[in-house]
C-alpha cells in the first residue's frame, strides 16, 4: 500500500495540505450488508471506555491517516469527551480481538456526527468496513436525527469517500487545511 502522503502537497516537512470533504445523509439507506463469512464478529457499545484503550485504537487506526485532534488533547480532555453523554463509541471485535471503532456525537435532534471510523490494519481487506459502517449508520439513525454528518480528507483511505457515498452520503462542501504529520 502506498503512503497516502505521496500525492499531497507538502508545505513543510512536518505538515501537509489536505482537501476535506464534508458529507451529509438525510435519510437512512436501507441496504442489506451481509455478514462477512468465516469470522466471529461482535459489535459492542463501549461504556466508560478507558482512555488507554481509546488511545491505543486511535493510534493504531488513525496514525496511517494522520488523525490529529485526540492526540493533541490530554487524557483528562479525551476522557471527558469519550465518556460524555452525547458520545457513542462502537467497538468491532473479530474472533475476540478489537478490530475497529466508530465514534459519534449526538447533536439531537439535528444531527449525529460520525467523528471517527476505522479498522485496525490487520483486519482491513476482509470485507469488514462496509459491514461495520452499515452497523454504525444503523446505530446513528436509531437516535432519530434529522441527518448524519461526517468528513473525510485526502489522507484517509482512498476508498473511504467511495464507501461513504455508496452508503448514502452526499458531499455538501469542501475545504483545504494543513495537518501535522504523525511520526
Tab-separated table of N, CA and C in Angstrom:
chain	number	residue	atom	x	y	z
A	1	UNK	N	0.847	-1.170	0.000
A	1	UNK	CA	0.000	0.000	0.000
A	1	UNK	C	0.892	1.233	0.000
A	2	UNK	N	0.559	2.188	-0.832
A	2	UNK	CA	1.378	3.395	-0.915
A	2	UNK	C	1.080	4.327	0.245
A	3	UNK	N	2.022	5.179	0.541
A	3	UNK	CA	1.878	6.171	1.595
A	3	UNK	C	0.886	7.226	1.129
A	4	UNK	N	-0.197	7.518	1.905
A	4	UNK	CA	-1.186	8.494	1.458
A	4	UNK	C	-0.619	9.896	1.324
A	5	UNK	N	0.544	10.160	1.894
A	5	UNK	CA	1.131	11.494	1.767
A	5	UNK	C	1.933	11.652	0.484
A	6	UNK	N	2.111	10.571	-0.306
A	6	UNK	CA	2.888	10.661	-1.541
A	6	UNK	C	2.304	11.665	-2.526
A	7	UNK	N	0.976	11.759	-2.579
A	7	UNK	CA	0.318	12.635	-3.552
A	7	UNK	C	-0.191	13.923	-2.927
A	8	UNK	N	0.348	14.320	-1.808
A	8	UNK	CA	-0.103	15.506	-1.108
A	8	UNK	C	0.979	16.569	-1.201
A	9	UNK	N	0.553	17.811	-1.421
A	9	UNK	CA	1.486	18.929	-1.473
A	9	UNK	C	2.074	19.156	-0.089
A	10	UNK	N	3.332	18.896	0.066
A	10	UNK	CA	3.986	19.043	1.370
A	10	UNK	C	4.437	20.493	1.533
A	11	UNK	N	3.786	21.193	2.484
A	11	UNK	CA	4.108	22.597	2.699
A	11	UNK	C	5.314	22.756	3.602
A	12	UNK	N	5.443	21.925	4.589
A	12	UNK	CA	6.583	21.896	5.487
A	12	UNK	C	6.934	20.437	5.697
A	13	UNK	N	8.084	20.175	6.223
A	13	UNK	CA	8.494	18.785	6.431
A	13	UNK	C	7.529	18.026	7.319
A	14	UNK	N	6.894	18.696	8.289
A	14	UNK	CA	6.013	18.020	9.234
A	14	UNK	C	4.531	18.284	8.986
A	15	UNK	N	4.196	18.974	7.909
A	15	UNK	CA	2.805	19.304	7.627
A	15	UNK	C	2.472	19.010	6.173
A	16	UNK	N	1.201	18.726	5.920
A	16	UNK	CA	0.730	18.520	4.557
A	16	UNK	C	-0.588	19.252	4.372
A	17	UNK	N	-0.823	19.691	3.153
A	17	UNK	CA	-2.107	20.275	2.797
A	17	UNK	C	-3.048	19.137	2.411
A	18	UNK	N	-4.270	19.218	2.883
A	18	UNK	CA	-5.259	18.193	2.566
A	18	UNK	C	-6.543	18.845	2.072
A	19	UNK	N	-7.278	18.095	1.282
A	19	UNK	CA	-8.618	18.503	0.876
A	19	UNK	C	-9.601	17.768	1.776
A	20	UNK	N	-10.497	18.521	2.370
A	20	UNK	CA	-11.515	17.965	3.262
A	20	UNK	C	-12.848	17.974	2.526
A	21	UNK	N	-13.566	16.865	2.592
A	21	UNK	CA	-14.907	16.777	2.031
A	21	UNK	C	-15.877	16.537	3.175
A	22	UNK	N	-16.865	17.417	3.313
A	22	UNK	CA	-17.923	17.249	4.316
A	22	UNK	C	-19.123	16.635	3.609
A	23	UNK	N	-19.700	15.613	4.259
A	23	UNK	CA	-20.813	14.889	3.668
A	23	UNK	C	-21.985	14.830	4.645
A	24	UNK	N	-23.183	14.684	4.078
A	24	UNK	CA	-24.390	14.524	4.887
A	24	UNK	C	-25.258	13.432	4.287
A	25	UNK	N	-26.079	12.876	5.155
A	25	UNK	CA	-27.043	11.849	4.764
A	25	UNK	C	-28.373	12.264	5.391
A	26	UNK	N	-29.409	12.466	4.562
A	26	UNK	CA	-30.673	12.996	5.048
A	26	UNK	C	-31.699	11.932	5.411
A	27	UNK	N	-31.462	10.706	5.009
A	27	UNK	CA	-32.400	9.622	5.319
A	27	UNK	C	-31.637	8.308	5.285
A	28	UNK	N	-32.074	7.353	6.089
A	28	UNK	CA	-31.391	6.053	6.076
A	28	UNK	C	-31.506	5.387	4.698
A	29	UNK	N	-30.438	4.752	4.300
A	29	UNK	CA	-30.430	3.984	3.068
A	29	UNK	C	-30.560	2.526	3.476
A	30	UNK	N	-31.635	1.916	3.093
A	30	UNK	CA	-31.882	0.534	3.504
A	30	UNK	C	-31.140	-0.422	2.581
A	31	UNK	N	-29.890	-0.633	2.918
A	31	UNK	CA	-29.036	-1.543	2.162
A	31	UNK	C	-28.640	-2.679	3.092
A	32	UNK	N	-28.925	-3.890	2.671
A	32	UNK	CA	-28.528	-5.048	3.471
A	32	UNK	C	-27.075	-5.375	3.153
A	33	UNK	N	-26.242	-5.308	4.170
A	33	UNK	CA	-24.826	-5.648	4.008
A	33	UNK	C	-24.619	-6.984	4.700
A	34	UNK	N	-24.253	-7.997	3.939
A	34	UNK	CA	-24.115	-9.320	4.547
A	34	UNK	C	-22.950	-9.393	5.537
A	35	UNK	N	-23.136	-10.239	6.502
A	35	UNK	CA	-22.095	-10.525	7.480
A	35	UNK	C	-20.942	-11.207	6.759
A	36	UNK	N	-19.710	-10.697	6.913
A	36	UNK	CA	-18.575	-11.375	6.267
A	36	UNK	C	-18.483	-12.834	6.733
A	37	UNK	N	-18.281	-13.720	5.787
A	37	UNK	CA	-18.263	-15.154	6.081
A	37	UNK	C	-16.975	-15.575	6.777
A	38	UNK	N	-17.111	-16.568	7.638
A	38	UNK	CA	-15.956	-17.208	8.235
A	38	UNK	C	-15.340	-16.486	9.419
A	39	UNK	N	-15.974	-15.432	9.898
A	39	UNK	CA	-15.431	-14.682	11.030
A	39	UNK	C	-16.464	-14.621	12.152
A	40	UNK	N	-15.991	-14.713	13.377
A	40	UNK	CA	-16.876	-14.496	14.525
A	40	UNK	C	-16.788	-13.020	14.870
A	41	UNK	N	-17.911	-12.313	14.729
A	41	UNK	CA	-17.938	-10.866	14.909
A	41	UNK	C	-18.848	-10.477	16.056
A	42	UNK	N	-18.481	-9.379	16.706
A	42	UNK	CA	-19.334	-8.752	17.718
A	42	UNK	C	-19.141	-7.256	17.605
A	43	UNK	N	-20.231	-6.532	17.747
A	43	UNK	CA	-20.182	-5.073	17.818
A	43	UNK	C	-20.800	-4.693	19.146
A	44	UNK	N	-20.040	-3.935	19.917
A	44	UNK	CA	-20.500	-3.568	21.249
A	44	UNK	C	-20.386	-2.067	21.452
A	45	UNK	N	-21.349	-1.517	22.175
A	45	UNK	CA	-21.291	-0.127	22.590
A	45	UNK	C	-20.360	-0.043	23.786
A	46	UNK	N	-19.317	0.772	23.673
A	46	UNK	CA	-18.363	0.938	24.771
A	46	UNK	C	-18.924	1.942	25.772
A	47	UNK	N	-18.991	1.537	27.016
A	47	UNK	CA	-19.434	2.435	28.074
A	47	UNK	C	-18.279	2.632	29.042
A	48	UNK	N	-18.038	3.889	29.399
A	48	UNK	CA	-16.924	4.228	30.290
A	48	UNK	C	-15.605	3.667	29.774
A	49	UNK	N	-15.365	3.857	28.507
A	49	UNK	CA	-14.165	3.342	27.862
A	49	UNK	C	-12.913	3.938	28.508
A	50	UNK	N	-11.967	3.107	28.891
A	50	UNK	CA	-10.716	3.630	29.456
A	50	UNK	C	-9.929	4.403	28.398
A	51	UNK	N	-9.336	5.488	28.810
A	51	UNK	CA	-8.609	6.329	27.870
A	51	UNK	C	-7.439	5.573	27.228
A	52	UNK	N	-6.796	4.650	27.941
A	52	UNK	CA	-5.666	3.926	27.347
A	52	UNK	C	-6.116	3.033	26.194
A	53	UNK	N	-7.298	2.418	26.295
A	53	UNK	CA	-7.813	1.603	25.194
A	53	UNK	C	-8.192	2.490	24.016
A	54	UNK	N	-8.842	3.603	24.311
A	54	UNK	CA	-9.204	4.543	23.248
A	54	UNK	C	-7.949	5.022	22.516
A	55	UNK	N	-6.950	5.435	23.282
A	55	UNK	CA	-5.729	5.951	22.652
A	55	UNK	C	-5.039	4.872	21.815
A	56	UNK	N	-5.054	3.636	22.276
A	56	UNK	CA	-4.461	2.548	21.501
A	56	UNK	C	-5.164	2.418	20.147
A	57	UNK	N	-6.488	2.322	20.171
A	57	UNK	CA	-7.238	2.164	18.922
A	57	UNK	C	-7.086	3.396	18.034
A	58	UNK	N	-7.136	4.573	18.633
A	58	UNK	CA	-6.988	5.812	17.877
A	58	UNK	C	-5.641	5.842	17.155
A	59	UNK	N	-4.589	5.417	17.828
A	59	UNK	CA	-3.265	5.444	17.209
A	59	UNK	C	-3.111	4.353	16.152
A	60	UNK	N	-3.469	3.125	16.481
A	60	UNK	CA	-3.240	2.034	15.528
A	60	UNK	C	-4.093	2.219	14.267
A	61	UNK	N	-5.281	2.786	14.415
A	61	UNK	CA	-6.146	3.026	13.252
A	61	UNK	C	-5.830	4.373	12.610
A	62	UNK	N	-5.639	5.395	13.411
A	62	UNK	CA	-5.515	6.748	12.889
A	62	UNK	C	-4.140	7.184	12.435
A	63	UNK	N	-3.086	6.571	12.965
A	63	UNK	CA	-1.737	7.025	12.618
A	63	UNK	C	-1.450	6.970	11.111
A	64	UNK	N	-1.828	5.902	10.414
A	64	UNK	CA	-1.553	5.889	8.970
A	64	UNK	C	-2.278	7.011	8.199
A	65	UNK	N	-3.354	7.547	8.801
A	65	UNK	CA	-4.142	8.592	8.143
A	65	UNK	C	-3.917	9.961	8.788
A	66	UNK	N	-3.009	9.999	9.761
A	66	UNK	CA	-2.605	11.237	10.423
A	66	UNK	C	-3.763	11.934	11.141
A	67	UNK	N	-4.625	11.121	11.785
A	67	UNK	CA	-5.643	11.727	12.635
A	67	UNK	C	-4.908	12.569	13.666
A	68	UNK	N	-5.437	13.744	13.997
A	68	UNK	CA	-4.659	14.612	14.850
A	68	UNK	C	-5.349	15.121	16.097
A	69	UNK	N	-6.651	15.300	16.085
A	69	UNK	CA	-7.304	16.008	17.184
A	69	UNK	C	-7.063	15.369	18.547
A	70	UNK	N	-7.387	14.105	18.713
A	70	UNK	CA	-7.293	13.474	20.029
A	70	UNK	C	-5.849	13.311	20.507
A	71	UNK	N	-4.901	13.214	19.576
A	71	UNK	CA	-3.511	13.072	20.015
A	71	UNK	C	-2.976	14.368	20.599
A	72	UNK	N	-3.612	15.487	20.275
A	72	UNK	CA	-3.195	16.775	20.812
A	72	UNK	C	-3.849	17.070	22.169
A	73	UNK	N	-4.871	16.283	22.527
A	73	UNK	CA	-5.606	16.523	23.767
A	73	UNK	C	-5.041	15.675	24.898
A	74	UNK	N	-5.079	16.220	26.123
A	74	UNK	CA	-4.575	15.459	27.269
A	74	UNK	C	-5.598	14.394	27.673
A	75	UNK	N	-5.169	13.469	28.535
A	75	UNK	CA	-6.020	12.348	28.940
A	75	UNK	C	-7.324	12.812	29.582
A	76	UNK	N	-7.272	13.848	30.387
A	76	UNK	CA	-8.480	14.344	31.054
A	76	UNK	C	-9.505	14.832	30.029
A	77	UNK	N	-9.043	15.564	29.034
A	77	UNK	CA	-9.947	16.062	27.989
A	77	UNK	C	-10.526	14.915	27.178
A	78	UNK	N	-9.677	13.979	26.764
A	78	UNK	CA	-10.157	12.845	25.971
A	78	UNK	C	-11.158	12.028	26.774
A	79	UNK	N	-10.862	11.777	28.039
A	79	UNK	CA	-11.781	11.012	28.888
A	79	UNK	C	-13.133	11.716	28.972
A	80	UNK	N	-13.125	13.029	29.165
A	80	UNK	CA	-14.405	13.751	29.283
A	80	UNK	C	-15.197	13.682	27.980
A	81	UNK	N	-14.508	13.646	26.846
A	81	UNK	CA	-15.199	13.560	25.554
A	81	UNK	C	-15.748	12.160	25.317
A	82	UNK	N	-14.911	11.146	25.499
A	82	UNK	CA	-15.346	9.787	25.138
A	82	UNK	C	-16.339	9.213	26.134
A	83	UNK	N	-16.393	9.772	27.343
A	83	UNK	CA	-17.356	9.296	28.330
A	83	UNK	C	-18.552	10.239	28.489
A	84	UNK	N	-18.652	11.236	27.610
A	84	UNK	CA	-19.765	12.190	27.667
A	84	UNK	C	-21.070	11.521	27.253
A	85	UNK	N	-22.151	12.037	27.771
A	85	UNK	CA	-23.485	11.501	27.481
A	85	UNK	C	-23.796	11.508	25.978
A	86	UNK	N	-23.311	12.511	25.272
A	86	UNK	CA	-23.624	12.632	23.845
A	86	UNK	C	-22.660	11.863	22.935
A	87	UNK	N	-21.688	11.171	23.497
A	87	UNK	CA	-20.733	10.393	22.700
A	87	UNK	C	-21.128	8.919	22.704
A	88	UNK	N	-21.033	8.308	21.543
A	88	UNK	CA	-21.227	6.873	21.407
A	88	UNK	C	-20.008	6.305	20.687
A	89	UNK	N	-19.455	5.234	21.240
A	89	UNK	CA	-18.335	4.548	20.596
A	89	UNK	C	-18.721	3.082	20.430
A	90	UNK	N	-18.696	2.632	19.189
A	90	UNK	CA	-18.950	1.232	18.879
A	90	UNK	C	-17.616	0.552	18.631
A	91	UNK	N	-17.442	-0.615	19.224
A	91	UNK	CA	-16.230	-1.396	19.019
A	91	UNK	C	-16.571	-2.647	18.220
A	92	UNK	N	-15.768	-2.911	17.213
A	92	UNK	CA	-15.898	-4.129	16.417
A	92	UNK	C	-14.861	-5.122	16.922
A	93	UNK	N	-15.316	-6.327	17.212
A	93	UNK	CA	-14.425	-7.416	17.608
A	93	UNK	C	-14.490	-8.505	16.545
A	94	UNK	N	-13.339	-9.048	16.202
A	94	UNK	CA	-13.250	-10.169	15.266
A	94	UNK	C	-12.509	-11.284	15.982
A	95	UNK	N	-13.173	-12.412	16.095
A	95	UNK	CA	-12.603	-13.567	16.800
A	95	UNK	C	-12.085	-13.178	18.184
A	96	UNK	N	-12.820	-12.297	18.848
A	96	UNK	CA	-12.498	-11.875	20.210
A	96	UNK	C	-11.509	-10.743	20.338
A	97	UNK	N	-10.975	-10.243	19.214
A	97	UNK	CA	-9.954	-9.184	19.258
A	97	UNK	C	-10.537	-7.857	18.770
A	98	UNK	N	-10.143	-6.733	19.396
A	98	UNK	CA	-10.609	-5.428	18.903
A	98	UNK	C	-10.107	-5.205	17.477
A	99	UNK	N	-11.041	-4.902	16.576
A	99	UNK	CA	-10.691	-4.778	15.167
A	99	UNK	C	-11.052	-3.423	14.575
A	100	UNK	N	-11.807	-2.606	15.288
A	100	UNK	CA	-12.177	-1.304	14.754
A	100	UNK	C	-13.053	-0.546	15.718
A	101	UNK	N	-13.239	0.732	15.413
A	101	UNK	CA	-14.166	1.512	16.213
A	101	UNK	C	-14.818	2.599	15.382
A	102	UNK	N	-15.973	3.034	15.854
A	102	UNK	CA	-16.711	4.160	15.270
A	102	UNK	C	-17.103	5.063	16.432
A	103	UNK	N	-16.803	6.339	16.291
A	103	UNK	CA	-17.149	7.307	17.332
A	103	UNK	C	-18.129	8.311	16.752
A	104	UNK	N	-19.204	8.566	17.485
A	104	UNK	CA	-20.187	9.535	17.024
A	104	UNK	C	-20.598	10.464	18.157
A	105	UNK	N	-21.000	11.657	17.768
A	105	UNK	CA	-21.511	12.642	18.719
A	105	UNK	C	-22.971	12.920	18.368
A	106	UNK	N	-23.829	12.802	19.381
A	106	UNK	CA	-25.249	13.067	19.194
A	106	UNK	C	-25.506	14.556	19.385
A	107	UNK	N	-25.951	15.216	18.336
A	107	UNK	CA	-26.345	16.626	18.386
A	107	UNK	C	-27.848	16.686	18.130
A	108	UNK	N	-28.594	15.989	18.959
A	108	UNK	CA	-30.011	15.770	18.697
A	108	UNK	C	-30.837	16.999	19.039
A	109	UNK	N	-31.916	17.201	18.299
A	109	UNK	CA	-32.473	16.337	17.248
A	109	UNK	C	-31.874	16.587	15.868
A	110	UNK	N	-30.997	17.584	15.757
A	110	UNK	CA	-30.490	17.976	14.444
A	110	UNK	C	-29.676	16.901	13.743
A	111	UNK	N	-28.635	16.389	14.404
A	111	UNK	CA	-27.732	15.514	13.666
A	111	UNK	C	-26.981	14.571	14.584
A	112	UNK	N	-26.375	13.592	13.949
A	112	UNK	CA	-25.357	12.750	14.571
A	112	UNK	C	-24.118	12.931	13.714
A	113	UNK	N	-23.020	13.316	14.359
A	113	UNK	CA	-21.749	13.466	13.654
A	113	UNK	C	-20.928	12.196	13.828
A	114	UNK	N	-20.554	11.585	12.718
A	114	UNK	CA	-19.661	10.431	12.747
A	114	UNK	C	-18.248	10.997	12.720
A	115	UNK	N	-17.594	10.979	13.866
A	115	UNK	CA	-16.297	11.636	14.014
A	115	UNK	C	-15.133	10.766	13.563
A	116	UNK	N	-15.163	9.500	13.941
A	116	UNK	CA	-14.078	8.582	13.587
A	116	UNK	C	-14.676	7.237	13.212
A	117	UNK	N	-14.058	6.614	12.221
A	117	UNK	CA	-14.442	5.275	11.803
A	117	UNK	C	-13.207	4.632	11.197
A	118	UNK	N	-12.903	3.425	11.619
A	118	UNK	CA	-11.772	2.758	11.002
A	118	UNK	C	-11.551	1.368	11.545
A	119	UNK	N	-10.702	0.649	10.846
A	119	UNK	CA	-10.339	-0.719	11.205
A	119	UNK	C	-8.854	-0.792	11.511
A	120	UNK	N	-8.503	-1.649	12.447
A	120	UNK	CA	-7.109	-1.965	12.718
A	120	UNK	C	-6.531	-2.547	11.420
A	121	UNK	N	-5.319	-2.161	11.022
A	121	UNK	CA	-4.765	-2.634	9.741
A	121	UNK	C	-4.814	-4.148	9.540
A	122	UNK	N	-4.649	-4.943	10.594
A	122	UNK	CA	-4.698	-6.404	10.456
A	122	UNK	C	-6.049	-6.903	9.945
A	123	UNK	N	-7.093	-6.097	10.069
A	123	UNK	CA	-8.437	-6.530	9.694
A	123	UNK	C	-8.959	-5.840	8.437
A	124	UNK	N	-8.130	-5.054	7.801
A	124	UNK	CA	-8.531	-4.409	6.557
A	124	UNK	C	-8.438	-5.398	5.413
A	125	UNK	N	-9.255	-5.186	4.392
A	125	UNK	CA	-9.224	-6.049	3.215
A	125	UNK	C	-9.968	-7.356	3.393
A	126	UNK	N	-10.791	-7.456	4.427
A	126	UNK	CA	-11.553	-8.697	4.676
A	126	UNK	C	-13.059	-8.498	4.494
A	127	UNK	N	-13.461	-7.371	3.932
A	127	UNK	CA	-14.877	-7.102	3.732
A	127	UNK	C	-15.579	-6.605	4.983
A	128	UNK	N	-14.822	-6.165	5.971
A	128	UNK	CA	-15.417	-5.730	7.240
A	128	UNK	C	-15.872	-4.274	7.239
A	129	UNK	N	-15.216	-3.416	6.469
A	129	UNK	CA	-15.505	-1.976	6.541
A	129	UNK	C	-16.956	-1.666	6.180
A	130	UNK	N	-17.425	-2.195	5.074
A	130	UNK	CA	-18.801	-1.907	4.644
A	130	UNK	C	-19.798	-2.438	5.662
A	131	UNK	N	-19.570	-3.655	6.152
A	131	UNK	CA	-20.458	-4.238	7.154
A	131	UNK	C	-20.481	-3.395	8.427
A	132	UNK	N	-19.316	-3.075	8.964
A	132	UNK	CA	-19.234	-2.307	10.211
A	132	UNK	C	-19.796	-0.904	10.022
A	133	UNK	N	-19.519	-0.281	8.880
A	133	UNK	CA	-20.051	1.056	8.627
A	133	UNK	C	-21.577	1.026	8.564
A	134	UNK	N	-22.146	0.022	7.927
A	134	UNK	CA	-23.612	-0.105	7.874
A	134	UNK	C	-24.197	-0.246	9.278
A	135	UNK	N	-23.520	-0.994	10.135
A	135	UNK	CA	-23.983	-1.151	11.518
A	135	UNK	C	-23.859	0.162	12.290
A	136	UNK	N	-22.789	0.909	12.051
A	136	UNK	CA	-22.623	2.210	12.706
A	136	UNK	C	-23.709	3.182	12.245
A	137	UNK	N	-24.041	3.140	10.966
A	137	UNK	CA	-25.120	4.001	10.459
A	137	UNK	C	-26.455	3.644	11.094
A	138	UNK	N	-26.743	2.359	11.203
A	138	UNK	CA	-27.990	1.932	11.835
A	138	UNK	C	-28.044	2.418	13.288
A	139	UNK	N	-26.922	2.335	13.996
A	139	UNK	CA	-26.872	2.820	15.376
A	139	UNK	C	-27.106	4.324	15.420
A	140	UNK	N	-26.520	5.061	14.487
A	140	UNK	CA	-26.706	6.512	14.453
A	140	UNK	C	-28.162	6.878	14.148
A	141	UNK	N	-28.766	6.222	13.165
A	141	UNK	CA	-30.158	6.510	12.810
A	141	UNK	C	-31.125	6.100	13.910
A	142	UNK	N	-30.738	5.181	14.778
A	142	UNK	CA	-31.637	4.749	15.860
A	142	UNK	C	-31.957	5.894	16.826
A	143	UNK	N	-31.187	6.981	16.776
A	143	UNK	CA	-31.430	8.149	17.631
A	143	UNK	C	-32.355	9.170	16.963
A	144	UNK	N	-32.844	8.855	15.766
A	144	UNK	CA	-33.790	9.684	15.017
A	144	UNK	C	-33.323	11.111	14.745
A	145	UNK	N	-32.091	11.283	14.275
A	145	UNK	CA	-31.649	12.633	13.924
A	145	UNK	C	-32.264	13.069	12.593
A	146	UNK	N	-32.176	14.348	12.307
A	146	UNK	CA	-32.617	14.848	11.003
A	146	UNK	C	-31.635	14.437	9.912
A	147	UNK	N	-30.344	14.324	10.285
A	147	UNK	CA	-29.333	13.941	9.297
A	147	UNK	C	-28.100	13.403	10.012
A	148	UNK	N	-27.266	12.706	9.241
A	148	UNK	CA	-25.952	12.275	9.703
A	148	UNK	C	-24.917	13.119	8.966
A	149	UNK	N	-23.825	13.427	9.664
A	149	UNK	CA	-22.758	14.211	9.052
A	149	UNK	C	-21.418	13.528	9.302
A	150	UNK	N	-20.497	13.700	8.365
A	150	UNK	CA	-19.123	13.243	8.551
A	150	UNK	C	-18.234	14.028	7.622
A	151	UNK	N	-16.941	13.929	7.865
A	151	UNK	CA	-15.987	14.500	6.926
A	151	UNK	C	-14.833	13.533	6.742
A	152	UNK	N	-14.226	13.639	5.582
A	152	UNK	CA	-13.067	12.828	5.244
A	152	UNK	C	-12.057	13.735	4.566
A	153	UNK	N	-10.833	13.274	4.474
A	153	UNK	CA	-9.841	14.089	3.782
A	153	UNK	C	-8.934	13.194	2.946
A	154	UNK	N	-8.049	13.822	2.217
A	154	UNK	CA	-7.215	13.093	1.261
A	154	UNK	C	-6.169	12.197	1.919
A	155	UNK	N	-6.042	12.230	3.245
A	155	UNK	CA	-5.140	11.304	3.931
A	155	UNK	C	-5.852	10.039	4.400
A	156	UNK	N	-7.192	10.040	4.348
A	156	UNK	CA	-7.933	8.838	4.711
A	156	UNK	C	-7.746	7.776	3.634
A	157	UNK	N	-8.272	6.596	3.902
A	157	UNK	CA	-8.194	5.520	2.914
A	157	UNK	C	-8.720	6.025	1.577
A	158	UNK	N	-8.073	5.647	0.483
A	158	UNK	CA	-8.557	6.085	-0.826
A	158	UNK	C	-9.970	5.581	-1.135
A	159	UNK	N	-10.409	4.553	-0.410
A	159	UNK	CA	-11.758	4.007	-0.635
A	159	UNK	C	-12.801	4.602	0.308
A	160	UNK	N	-12.397	5.432	1.270
A	160	UNK	CA	-13.331	5.953	2.267
A	160	UNK	C	-14.446	6.771	1.628
A	161	UNK	N	-14.092	7.751	0.820
A	161	UNK	CA	-15.104	8.610	0.203
A	161	UNK	C	-16.068	7.793	-0.651
A	162	UNK	N	-15.546	6.827	-1.388
A	162	UNK	CA	-16.409	5.959	-2.205
A	162	UNK	C	-17.392	5.194	-1.328
A	163	UNK	N	-16.904	4.629	-0.222
A	163	UNK	CA	-17.775	3.884	0.686
A	163	UNK	C	-18.870	4.788	1.232
A	164	UNK	N	-18.508	5.964	1.692
A	164	UNK	CA	-19.488	6.873	2.276
A	164	UNK	C	-20.567	7.239	1.264
A	165	UNK	N	-20.174	7.488	0.032
A	165	UNK	CA	-21.157	7.838	-0.982
A	165	UNK	C	-22.026	6.635	-1.365
A	166	UNK	N	-21.424	5.443	-1.457
A	166	UNK	CA	-22.228	4.242	-1.754
A	166	UNK	C	-23.253	3.967	-0.666
A	167	UNK	N	-22.935	4.362	0.560
A	167	UNK	CA	-23.834	4.103	1.682
A	167	UNK	C	-24.853	5.222	1.880
A	168	UNK	N	-24.866	6.227	0.992
A	168	UNK	CA	-25.927	7.227	1.009
A	168	UNK	C	-25.536	8.645	1.367
A	169	UNK	N	-24.267	8.902	1.628
A	169	UNK	CA	-23.831	10.268	1.935
A	169	UNK	C	-23.610	11.050	0.649
A	170	UNK	N	-23.871	12.361	0.733
A	170	UNK	CA	-23.612	13.263	-0.393
A	170	UNK	C	-22.699	14.384	0.074
A	171	UNK	N	-21.729	14.759	-0.767
A	171	UNK	CA	-20.855	15.879	-0.401
A	171	UNK	C	-21.664	17.178	-0.314
A	172	UNK	N	-21.364	17.989	0.698
A	172	UNK	CA	-22.033	19.283	0.847
A	172	UNK	C	-21.055	20.447	0.792
A	173	UNK	N	-19.765	20.191	1.062
A	173	UNK	CA	-18.766	21.252	0.955
A	173	UNK	C	-17.376	20.643	0.944
A	174	UNK	N	-16.441	21.451	0.494
A	174	UNK	CA	-15.040	21.065	0.523
A	174	UNK	C	-14.231	22.229	1.080
A	175	UNK	N	-13.081	21.914	1.596
A	175	UNK	CA	-12.188	22.933	2.154
A	175	UNK	C	-10.776	22.392	2.090
A	176	UNK	N	-9.825	23.266	2.317
A	176	UNK	CA	-8.428	22.860	2.442
A	176	UNK	C	-7.963	23.165	3.838
A	177	UNK	N	-7.028	22.336	4.329
A	177	UNK	CA	-6.466	22.546	5.653
A	177	UNK	C	-5.030	22.013	5.626
A	178	UNK	N	-4.311	22.321	6.682
A	178	UNK	CA	-2.959	21.808	6.838
A	178	UNK	C	-2.955	20.920	8.072
A	179	UNK	N	-2.420	19.711	7.930
A	179	UNK	CA	-2.398	18.738	9.014
A	179	UNK	C	-0.948	18.398	9.354
A	180	UNK	N	-0.671	18.318	10.637
A	180	UNK	CA	0.643	17.919	11.086
A	180	UNK	C	0.760	16.399	10.981
A	181	UNK	N	1.815	15.943	10.344
A	181	UNK	CA	2.011	14.504	10.154
A	181	UNK	C	2.304	13.817	11.486
A	182	UNK	N	1.827	12.607	11.611
A	182	UNK	CA	2.035	11.780	12.793
A	182	UNK	C	3.250	10.910	12.521
A	183	UNK	N	4.311	11.127	13.264
A	183	UNK	CA	5.555	10.376	13.010
A	183	UNK	C	5.646	9.171	13.894
